[in-house]
Short mmCIF file of C-alpha atoms in Angstrom, two decimals:
data_model
loop_
_atom_site.label_atom_id
_atom_site.label_comp_id
_atom_site.label_asym_id
_atom_site.label_seq_id
_atom_site.Cartn_x
_atom_site.Cartn_y
_atom_site.Cartn_z
CA MET A 1 40.95 -209.92 94.06
CA TYR A 2 42.31 -206.71 95.57
CA TYR A 3 41.69 -203.17 94.58
CA SER A 4 44.19 -200.18 94.62
CA ILE A 5 43.45 -196.42 94.70
CA ALA A 6 46.49 -194.20 93.55
CA ILE A 7 46.49 -190.52 94.55
CA ASP A 8 49.10 -188.40 93.06
CA GLY A 9 49.98 -184.80 93.30
CA PRO A 10 52.53 -181.98 94.11
CA ALA A 11 53.64 -181.29 97.97
CA GLY A 12 51.28 -179.70 100.01
CA ALA A 13 48.23 -180.75 97.90
CA GLY A 14 46.57 -182.62 100.96
CA LYS A 15 46.95 -186.05 99.56
CA SER A 16 47.92 -187.65 102.92
CA THR A 17 45.04 -185.97 104.76
CA ILE A 18 42.42 -187.07 102.29
CA ALA A 19 43.80 -190.63 101.69
CA LYS A 20 43.62 -191.59 105.45
CA GLU A 21 40.04 -190.24 105.61
CA ILE A 22 39.04 -192.12 102.46
CA ALA A 23 40.96 -195.51 103.76
CA LYS A 24 38.99 -195.41 107.08
CA LYS A 25 35.77 -194.85 105.17
CA ILE A 26 36.31 -197.58 102.67
CA GLY A 27 38.34 -200.03 104.77
CA PHE A 28 41.52 -199.79 102.62
CA ILE A 29 44.99 -200.03 104.03
CA TYR A 30 46.62 -196.70 103.71
CA VAL A 31 50.16 -196.71 102.47
CA ASP A 32 51.97 -193.19 102.80
CA THR A 33 54.74 -193.81 100.32
CA GLY A 34 56.01 -190.15 100.77
CA ALA A 35 56.69 -191.12 104.54
CA MET A 36 58.81 -193.97 103.48
CA TYR A 37 60.83 -191.66 101.20
CA ARG A 38 61.26 -189.36 104.30
CA ALA A 39 62.48 -192.18 106.28
CA ILE A 40 65.15 -192.91 103.95
CA ALA A 41 65.93 -189.20 103.83
CA LEU A 42 66.21 -188.92 107.54
CA TYR A 43 68.93 -191.61 107.24
CA PHE A 44 70.78 -189.74 105.08
CA ILE A 45 70.57 -186.48 106.97
CA ARG A 46 71.71 -188.42 110.22
CA GLU A 47 74.79 -189.89 108.41
CA GLY A 48 75.90 -186.45 107.17
CA ILE A 49 75.41 -187.19 103.59
CA ASP A 50 74.58 -184.41 101.15
CA GLY A 51 71.39 -184.85 98.71
CA GLN A 52 73.77 -184.56 95.77
CA GLU A 53 76.19 -187.28 96.63
CA ARG A 54 74.35 -189.92 94.41
CA GLU A 55 77.09 -192.43 94.59
CA ARG A 56 77.16 -192.49 98.26
CA ILE A 57 73.45 -192.64 98.54
CA SER A 58 73.24 -195.56 96.14
CA GLU A 59 75.83 -197.27 98.42
CA GLU A 60 74.06 -196.60 101.61
CA CYS A 61 70.59 -197.80 100.49
CA SER A 62 71.67 -201.53 100.99
CA ARG A 63 72.10 -200.64 104.83
CA ILE A 64 68.55 -199.19 104.95
CA ARG A 65 65.20 -200.97 105.72
CA VAL A 66 61.87 -199.01 105.92
CA THR A 67 58.84 -200.92 107.08
CA LEU A 68 55.30 -199.83 108.07
CA ASP A 69 53.24 -200.89 110.78
CA TYR A 70 50.12 -199.49 112.69
CA ASN A 71 49.46 -198.80 116.32
CA GLU A 72 46.67 -199.62 118.41
CA GLU A 73 44.84 -196.52 117.12
CA GLY A 74 45.23 -197.79 113.66
CA LYS A 75 47.63 -194.96 112.75
CA GLN A 76 50.57 -195.68 110.37
CA GLN A 77 54.10 -195.92 111.93
CA VAL A 78 57.18 -195.70 109.94
CA TYR A 79 60.12 -197.55 111.05
CA LEU A 80 63.77 -197.07 109.89
CA ASN A 81 66.01 -199.92 110.48
CA ASP A 82 63.61 -201.04 113.38
CA GLU A 83 63.41 -197.54 114.97
CA ASN A 84 60.10 -195.84 114.95
CA VAL A 85 60.93 -192.53 113.28
CA THR A 86 57.44 -191.48 112.69
CA PRO A 87 57.93 -188.34 114.91
CA PHE A 88 61.03 -187.09 113.12
CA ILE A 89 60.16 -187.16 109.35
CA ARG A 90 57.81 -184.21 108.97
CA THR A 91 60.47 -181.45 109.10
CA GLU A 92 61.21 -179.11 106.20
CA GLU A 93 64.72 -180.31 106.39
CA VAL A 94 63.54 -183.96 105.72
CA GLY A 95 61.07 -183.09 103.13
CA LYS A 96 63.80 -181.02 100.90
CA MET A 97 66.10 -184.18 101.33
CA ALA A 98 63.31 -186.47 100.22
CA SER A 99 62.67 -184.43 97.19
CA ALA A 100 66.49 -184.51 96.32
CA THR A 101 66.94 -188.27 96.73
CA ALA A 102 63.61 -189.63 95.48
CA ALA A 103 64.68 -189.60 91.86
CA ILE A 104 67.90 -191.58 92.65
CA PRO A 105 67.15 -195.13 91.12
CA ALA A 106 68.69 -197.13 94.01
CA VAL A 107 66.37 -195.01 96.55
CA ARG A 108 63.31 -195.91 94.42
CA ALA A 109 64.26 -199.57 93.94
CA ALA A 110 64.61 -199.93 97.87
CA LEU A 111 60.99 -199.16 98.27
CA LEU A 112 59.36 -200.37 95.11
CA ASP A 113 59.01 -203.83 95.54
CA LEU A 114 57.70 -203.37 99.05
CA GLN A 115 54.95 -201.03 97.80
CA ARG A 116 53.84 -203.35 94.91
CA GLU A 117 53.81 -206.35 97.30
CA MET A 118 51.42 -204.58 99.58
CA ALA A 119 49.03 -203.96 96.58
CA ARG A 120 49.06 -207.59 95.54
CA THR A 121 48.13 -208.77 98.93
CA SER A 122 45.63 -206.09 100.37
CA ASN A 123 43.00 -203.43 99.27
CA VAL A 124 45.28 -200.41 99.38
CA LEU A 125 45.26 -196.72 99.03
CA MET A 126 48.56 -195.13 98.36
CA ASP A 127 49.52 -191.51 97.77
CA GLY A 128 52.60 -190.03 96.42
CA ARG A 129 54.19 -188.50 93.33
CA ASP A 130 54.05 -191.34 90.87
CA ILE A 131 51.88 -193.93 92.12
CA GLY A 132 49.60 -194.02 89.09
CA THR A 133 52.13 -193.64 86.61
CA HIS A 134 54.85 -195.91 87.96
CA VAL A 135 54.29 -197.75 90.99
CA LEU A 136 50.86 -198.97 90.38
CA PRO A 137 50.01 -198.09 86.74
CA ASP A 138 47.25 -200.73 86.85
CA ALA A 139 45.55 -199.04 90.09
CA SER A 140 41.68 -199.62 89.86
CA LEU A 141 41.44 -196.03 90.58
CA LYS A 142 43.68 -192.94 89.92
CA ILE A 143 43.49 -189.57 91.32
CA TYR A 144 45.52 -186.52 90.54
CA LEU A 145 45.01 -184.13 93.46
CA THR A 146 46.50 -180.50 93.12
CA ALA A 147 46.06 -177.05 94.46
CA SER A 148 47.63 -173.62 93.84
CA SER A 149 51.06 -172.94 95.14
CA ALA A 150 49.62 -170.12 97.28
CA VAL A 151 46.93 -172.45 98.92
CA ARG A 152 49.57 -175.05 99.46
CA ALA A 153 51.81 -172.69 101.18
CA ARG A 154 49.25 -171.57 103.34
CA ARG A 155 48.21 -174.77 104.48
CA ARG A 156 51.85 -175.88 105.30
CA TYR A 157 52.49 -172.32 106.96
CA ASP A 158 49.28 -172.96 109.30
CA GLU A 159 50.49 -176.39 110.17
CA LEU A 160 54.04 -175.24 110.96
CA ARG A 161 52.66 -172.26 113.17
CA GLU A 162 50.42 -174.78 115.04
CA ARG A 163 53.53 -176.74 116.04
CA GLY A 164 55.09 -173.52 117.35
CA GLU A 165 57.60 -173.25 114.61
CA THR A 166 58.79 -170.01 113.26
CA CYS A 167 58.29 -169.88 109.39
CA ASP A 168 58.01 -167.25 106.58
CA PHE A 169 55.05 -167.63 104.26
CA TYR A 170 56.79 -166.50 101.09
CA GLN A 171 60.03 -168.91 101.65
CA ILE A 172 57.45 -171.76 102.10
CA GLU A 173 55.84 -170.83 98.67
CA GLN A 174 59.11 -170.49 96.85
CA ASP A 175 60.21 -173.98 98.29
CA ILE A 176 57.05 -175.53 97.21
CA ILE A 177 57.51 -173.92 93.65
CA GLN A 178 60.96 -175.29 93.46
CA ARG A 179 59.89 -178.73 94.83
CA ASP A 180 57.28 -178.85 91.93
CA GLN A 181 59.88 -178.19 89.45
CA ALA A 182 62.29 -180.67 90.62
CA ASP A 183 59.60 -183.30 90.84
CA MET A 184 58.23 -182.68 87.47
CA ASN A 185 61.43 -182.54 85.86
CA ARG A 186 63.37 -185.56 87.48
CA ALA A 187 64.48 -188.18 85.02
CA ILE A 188 63.06 -191.18 86.68
CA ALA A 189 59.30 -191.33 87.30
CA PRO A 190 58.51 -187.55 87.21
CA LEU A 191 55.39 -186.08 88.84
CA ARG A 192 52.61 -185.84 86.35
CA GLN A 193 49.01 -186.73 85.85
CA ALA A 194 48.32 -190.36 84.64
CA GLU A 195 46.23 -190.16 81.37
CA ASP A 196 43.44 -192.16 83.20
CA ALA A 197 43.63 -190.13 86.13
CA VAL A 198 40.62 -188.10 87.88
CA TYR A 199 42.02 -184.49 88.03
CA ILE A 200 40.83 -182.57 91.32
CA ASP A 201 41.92 -179.25 92.32
CA SER A 202 41.17 -178.79 95.78
CA SER A 203 42.18 -175.03 96.15
CA ASP A 204 38.44 -173.92 96.97
CA MET A 205 37.49 -177.23 98.50
CA GLY A 206 37.35 -178.35 102.14
CA ILE A 207 38.58 -181.74 103.34
CA ASP A 208 35.04 -183.25 103.45
CA GLU A 209 34.32 -182.09 99.81
CA VAL A 210 37.51 -183.63 98.32
CA VAL A 211 36.92 -186.95 100.33
CA SER A 212 33.26 -187.00 98.85
CA ALA A 213 34.45 -186.41 95.35
CA VAL A 214 36.93 -189.25 95.66
CA ILE A 215 34.58 -191.83 97.00
CA ALA A 216 32.26 -190.74 94.35
CA GLU A 217 34.78 -191.85 91.81
CA TYR A 218 35.34 -194.87 93.82
CA ASN A 219 31.87 -195.94 93.61
CA LYS A 220 31.70 -195.41 89.77
CA VAL A 221 34.63 -197.36 89.14
CA ILE A 222 35.15 -200.03 91.88
CA LEU A 223 31.70 -200.83 93.51
CA PRO A 224 29.90 -202.03 90.27
CA GLU A 225 32.48 -204.89 90.05
#
């Protein structure tokens, strides 16, 4: 029997950072579903496709293949049509495109089967917007991880500054608020807390504290079995 952990939450809540740490500690395979959507978004950007061109986006999905692999250090690598695009998918432009296109049925269908197959064949930890509510509704443990928009904006601002990128804190926070609204109000698989998910607000918590809180829930739900 395989176990699955779903971590959902809004942009900038620290889902990927937390998920990676937990997966290492408990020996689960980490699946960054957001990175998969970003890879598809990168394809659309490269092809000069606007995020609102739903019909063209749907047509292009048949030409897109996203796969995951792991390098010698155990870090997840994202491949778009056999090209390792891991270094190119973390820009603001790609993030906005991913948010705009993730609700399109053809985009979701392109990745859903792959994500569910991973959960059928391995112990996995997935993070995203709708893992516990849609992708893995029967997940062994569900977490809803969030933080205030100001805290999430500060984290993103610091991350971009460390990369040497010029950015504006106010604009980043506004983008996060707008992305939240788009994710929560999309027609298909909107961002929301699953009824059986554990709610964690990380606004005043460090990474180690959040990791410990999630592992404590893991110990309650999974280990006894």
